């Protein structure tokens, strides 16, 4: 996932991070996916990932969700 991210192939990076998050089900991985999706203009994926991160105890995911709601994407 990090290699795709570094290569700037956004769709493959997001797909790879989503696969990582689904396999690990870790809040950190969901948060990273949400942050990337938010930054790369994928609000639906960002919202889903950030909600998953929040449900897994990542408190900062709430702030990201607020930013997403305020964003004009």
GROMACS .gro file of N, CA and C in nm:
model
  219
    1UNK      N    1   0.083  -0.119   0.000
    1UNK     CA    2   0.000   0.000   0.000
    1UNK      C    3   0.087   0.125   0.000
    2UNK      N    4   0.194   0.123   0.079
    2UNK     CA    5   0.282   0.240   0.085
    2UNK      C    6   0.353   0.263  -0.048
    3UNK      N    7   0.386   0.156  -0.118
    3UNK     CA    8   0.452   0.170  -0.248
    3UNK      C    9   0.360   0.237  -0.349
    4UNK      N   10   0.233   0.196  -0.351
    4UNK     CA   11   0.138   0.260  -0.443
    4UNK      C   12   0.118   0.405  -0.405
    5UNK      N   13   0.112   0.431  -0.275
    5UNK     CA   14   0.097   0.569  -0.229
    5UNK      C   15   0.215   0.653  -0.275
    6UNK      N   16   0.334   0.602  -0.258
    6UNK     CA   17   0.454   0.674  -0.299
    6UNK      C   18   0.458   0.697  -0.449
    7UNK      N   19   0.404   0.604  -0.525
    7UNK     CA   20   0.404   0.618  -0.670
    7UNK      C   21   0.299   0.716  -0.720
    8UNK      N   22   0.213   0.757  -0.630
    8UNK     CA   23   0.104   0.851  -0.662
    8UNK      C   24  -0.003   0.790  -0.752
    9UNK      N   25  -0.010   0.659  -0.758
    9UNK     CA   26  -0.120   0.592  -0.827
    9UNK      C   27  -0.233   0.583  -0.726
   10UNK      N   28  -0.314   0.684  -0.725
   10UNK     CA   29  -0.413   0.701  -0.619
   10UNK      C   30  -0.513   0.586  -0.610
   11UNK      N   31  -0.565   0.543  -0.722
   11UNK     CA   32  -0.666   0.437  -0.718
   11UNK      C   33  -0.607   0.307  -0.663
   12UNK      N   34  -0.488   0.272  -0.706
   12UNK     CA   35  -0.424   0.150  -0.655
   12UNK      C   36  -0.384   0.166  -0.509
   13UNK      N   37  -0.339   0.284  -0.473
   13UNK     CA   38  -0.302   0.308  -0.332
   13UNK      C   39  -0.424   0.295  -0.242
   14UNK      N   40  -0.535   0.355  -0.283
   14UNK     CA   41  -0.656   0.346  -0.202
   14UNK      C   42  -0.706   0.202  -0.194
   15UNK      N   43  -0.702   0.131  -0.305
   15UNK     CA   44  -0.745  -0.009  -0.305
   15UNK      C   45  -0.656  -0.093  -0.215
   16UNK      N   46  -0.526  -0.067  -0.220
   16UNK     CA   47  -0.432  -0.142  -0.136
   16UNK      C   48  -0.454  -0.111   0.012
   17UNK      N   49  -0.470   0.017   0.045
   17UNK     CA   50  -0.494   0.053   0.185
   17UNK      C   51  -0.627  -0.004   0.234
   18UNK      N   52  -0.727  -0.005   0.147
   18UNK     CA   53  -0.856  -0.062   0.186
   18UNK      C   54  -0.842  -0.211   0.216
   19UNK      N   55  -0.766  -0.282   0.133
   19UNK     CA   56  -0.743  -0.424   0.157
   19UNK      C   57  -0.669  -0.446   0.289
   20UNK      N   58  -0.569  -0.362   0.316
   20UNK     CA   59  -0.494  -0.372   0.441
   20UNK      C   60  -0.589  -0.350   0.560
   21UNK      N   61  -0.669  -0.245   0.552
   21UNK     CA   62  -0.761  -0.212   0.661
   21UNK      C   63  -0.863  -0.323   0.684
   22UNK      N   64  -0.916  -0.379   0.576
   22UNK     CA   65  -1.014  -0.486   0.590
   22UNK      C   66  -0.951  -0.609   0.653
   23UNK      N   67  -0.828  -0.640   0.615
   23UNK     CA   68  -0.762  -0.759   0.671
   23UNK      C   69  -0.724  -0.739   0.817
   24UNK      N   70  -0.667  -0.623   0.848
   24UNK     CA   71  -0.620  -0.600   0.985
   24UNK      C   72  -0.734  -0.558   1.078
   25UNK      N   73  -0.831  -0.487   1.023
   25UNK     CA   74  -0.942  -0.428   1.097
   25UNK      C   75  -0.891  -0.339   1.210
   26UNK      N   76  -0.773  -0.282   1.191
   26UNK     CA   77  -0.711  -0.195   1.290
   26UNK      C   78  -0.752  -0.049   1.266
   27UNK      N   79  -0.779   0.019   1.374
   27UNK     CA   80  -0.818   0.159   1.364
   27UNK      C   81  -0.715   0.244   1.293
   28UNK      N   82  -0.586   0.215   1.315
   28UNK     CA   83  -0.480   0.291   1.248
   28UNK      C   84  -0.488   0.279   1.096
   29UNK      N   85  -0.514   0.159   1.048
   29UNK     CA   86  -0.522   0.138   0.904
   29UNK      C   87  -0.645   0.204   0.845
   30UNK      N   88  -0.758   0.196   0.915
   30UNK     CA   89  -0.879   0.264   0.867
   30UNK      C   90  -0.859   0.415   0.867
   31UNK      N   91  -0.791   0.465   0.970
   31UNK     CA   92  -0.766   0.609   0.977
   31UNK      C   93  -0.679   0.654   0.860
   32UNK      N   94  -0.573   0.581   0.831
   32UNK     CA   95  -0.484   0.617   0.720
   32UNK      C   96  -0.559   0.616   0.588
   33UNK      N   97  -0.641   0.514   0.568
   33UNK     CA   98  -0.722   0.508   0.446
   33UNK      C   99  -0.815   0.630   0.439
   34UNK      N  100  -0.879   0.662   0.549
   34UNK     CA  101  -0.969   0.777   0.551
   34UNK      C  102  -0.897   0.907   0.522
   35UNK      N  103  -0.779   0.923   0.577
   35UNK     CA  104  -0.701   1.045   0.553
   35UNK      C  105  -0.662   1.057   0.406
   36UNK      N  106  -0.615   0.947   0.350
   36UNK     CA  107  -0.576   0.949   0.208
   36UNK      C  108  -0.697   0.977   0.119
   37UNK      N  109  -0.805   0.907   0.145
   37UNK     CA  110  -0.925   0.925   0.063
   37UNK      C  111  -0.975   1.070   0.073
   38UNK      N  112  -0.971   1.125   0.191
   38UNK     CA  113  -1.013   1.264   0.209
   38UNK      C  114  -0.924   1.358   0.128
   39UNK      N  115  -0.795   1.339   0.140
   39UNK     CA  116  -0.701   1.425   0.070
   39UNK      C  117  -0.704   1.410  -0.081
   40UNK      N  118  -0.746   1.294  -0.127
   40UNK     CA  119  -0.748   1.267  -0.269
   40UNK      C  120  -0.887   1.278  -0.330
   41UNK      N  121  -0.979   1.341  -0.259
   41UNK     CA  122  -1.110   1.370  -0.317
   41UNK      C  123  -1.203   1.252  -0.332
   42UNK      N  124  -1.197   1.159  -0.238
   42UNK     CA  125  -1.287   1.042  -0.238
   42UNK      C  126  -1.370   1.045  -0.110
   43UNK      N  127  -1.469   1.136  -0.103
   43UNK     CA  128  -1.540   1.157   0.024
   43UNK      C  129  -1.619   1.037   0.074
   44UNK      N  130  -1.678   0.958  -0.013
   44UNK     CA  131  -1.756   0.843   0.034
   44UNK      C  132  -1.665   0.740   0.101
   45UNK      N  133  -1.552   0.711   0.038
   45UNK     CA  134  -1.457   0.617   0.096
   45UNK      C  135  -1.398   0.675   0.224
   46UNK      N  136  -1.368   0.802   0.224
   46UNK     CA  137  -1.312   0.868   0.343
   46UNK      C  138  -1.408   0.855   0.460
   47UNK      N  139  -1.533   0.885   0.435
   47UNK     CA  140  -1.632   0.878   0.543
   47UNK      C  141  -1.644   0.736   0.599
   48UNK      N  142  -1.652   0.638   0.512
   48UNK     CA  143  -1.664   0.500   0.557
   48UNK      C  144  -1.542   0.458   0.639
   49UNK      N  145  -1.424   0.489   0.587
   49UNK     CA  146  -1.301   0.450   0.656
   49UNK      C  147  -1.287   0.522   0.790
   50UNK      N  148  -1.321   0.649   0.793
   50UNK     CA  149  -1.309   0.725   0.917
   50UNK      C  150  -1.410   0.678   1.021
   51UNK      N  151  -1.527   0.639   0.977
   51UNK     CA  152  -1.625   0.582   1.071
   51UNK      C  153  -1.574   0.450   1.129
   52UNK      N  154  -1.513   0.369   1.043
   52UNK     CA  155  -1.456   0.242   1.091
   52UNK      C  156  -1.344   0.271   1.191
   53UNK      N  157  -1.261   0.370   1.163
   53UNK     CA  158  -1.152   0.406   1.254
   53UNK      C  159  -1.208   0.453   1.388
   54UNK      N  160  -1.312   0.534   1.382
   54UNK     CA  161  -1.374   0.584   1.504
   54UNK      C  162  -1.432   0.470   1.587
   55UNK      N  163  -1.498   0.377   1.521
   55UNK     CA  164  -1.555   0.261   1.590
   55UNK      C  165  -1.448   0.174   1.654
   56UNK      N  166  -1.326   0.184   1.605
   56UNK     CA  167  -1.216   0.105   1.658
   56UNK      C  168  -1.127   0.185   1.753
   57UNK      N  169  -1.183   0.295   1.802
   57UNK     CA  170  -1.117   0.369   1.908
   57UNK      C  171  -1.025   0.482   1.868
   58UNK      N  172  -1.016   0.513   1.740
   58UNK     CA  173  -0.929   0.623   1.697
   58UNK      C  174  -1.006   0.754   1.713
   59UNK      N  175  -0.977   0.825   1.821
   59UNK     CA  176  -1.049   0.947   1.854
   59UNK      C  177  -1.034   1.056   1.749
   60UNK      N  178  -0.914   1.067   1.690
   60UNK     CA  179  -0.893   1.173   1.591
   60UNK      C  180  -0.977   1.153   1.466
   61UNK      N  181  -1.031   1.034   1.445
   61UNK     CA  182  -1.118   1.010   1.330
   61UNK      C  183  -1.240   1.101   1.335
   62UNK      N  184  -1.287   1.133   1.454
   62UNK     CA  185  -1.400   1.225   1.467
   62UNK      C  186  -1.369   1.362   1.412
   63UNK      N  187  -1.248   1.409   1.438
   63UNK     CA  188  -1.209   1.541   1.384
   63UNK      C  189  -1.200   1.537   1.232
   64UNK      N  190  -1.151   1.425   1.180
   64UNK     CA  191  -1.144   1.411   1.034
   64UNK      C  192  -1.284   1.407   0.974
   65UNK      N  193  -1.377   1.341   1.041
   65UNK     CA  194  -1.515   1.336   0.992
   65UNK      C  195  -1.576   1.476   0.992
   66UNK      N  196  -1.546   1.553   1.093
   66UNK     CA  197  -1.594   1.692   1.097
   66UNK      C  198  -1.537   1.773   0.981
   67UNK      N  199  -1.408   1.755   0.954
   67UNK     CA  200  -1.344   1.824   0.841
   67UNK      C  201  -1.407   1.781   0.709
   68UNK      N  202  -1.438   1.655   0.699
   68UNK     CA  203  -1.500   1.602   0.577
   68UNK      C  204  -1.638   1.664   0.557
   69UNK      N  205  -1.714   1.676   0.664
   69UNK     CA  206  -1.847   1.734   0.656
   69UNK      C  207  -1.841   1.881   0.616
   70UNK      N  208  -1.736   1.951   0.658
   70UNK     CA  209  -1.721   2.092   0.627
   70UNK      C  210  -1.656   2.117   0.491
   71UNK      N  211  -1.600   2.013   0.432
   71UNK     CA  212  -1.527   2.026   0.306
   71UNK      C  213  -1.623   2.035   0.188
   72UNK      N  214  -1.595   2.123   0.093
   72UNK     CA  215  -1.682   2.136  -0.024
   72UNK      C  216  -1.652   2.035  -0.134
   73UNK      N  217  -1.602   1.915  -0.100
   73UNK     CA  218  -1.574   1.815  -0.203
   73UNK      C  219  -1.700   1.773  -0.263
   0.00000   0.00000   0.00000
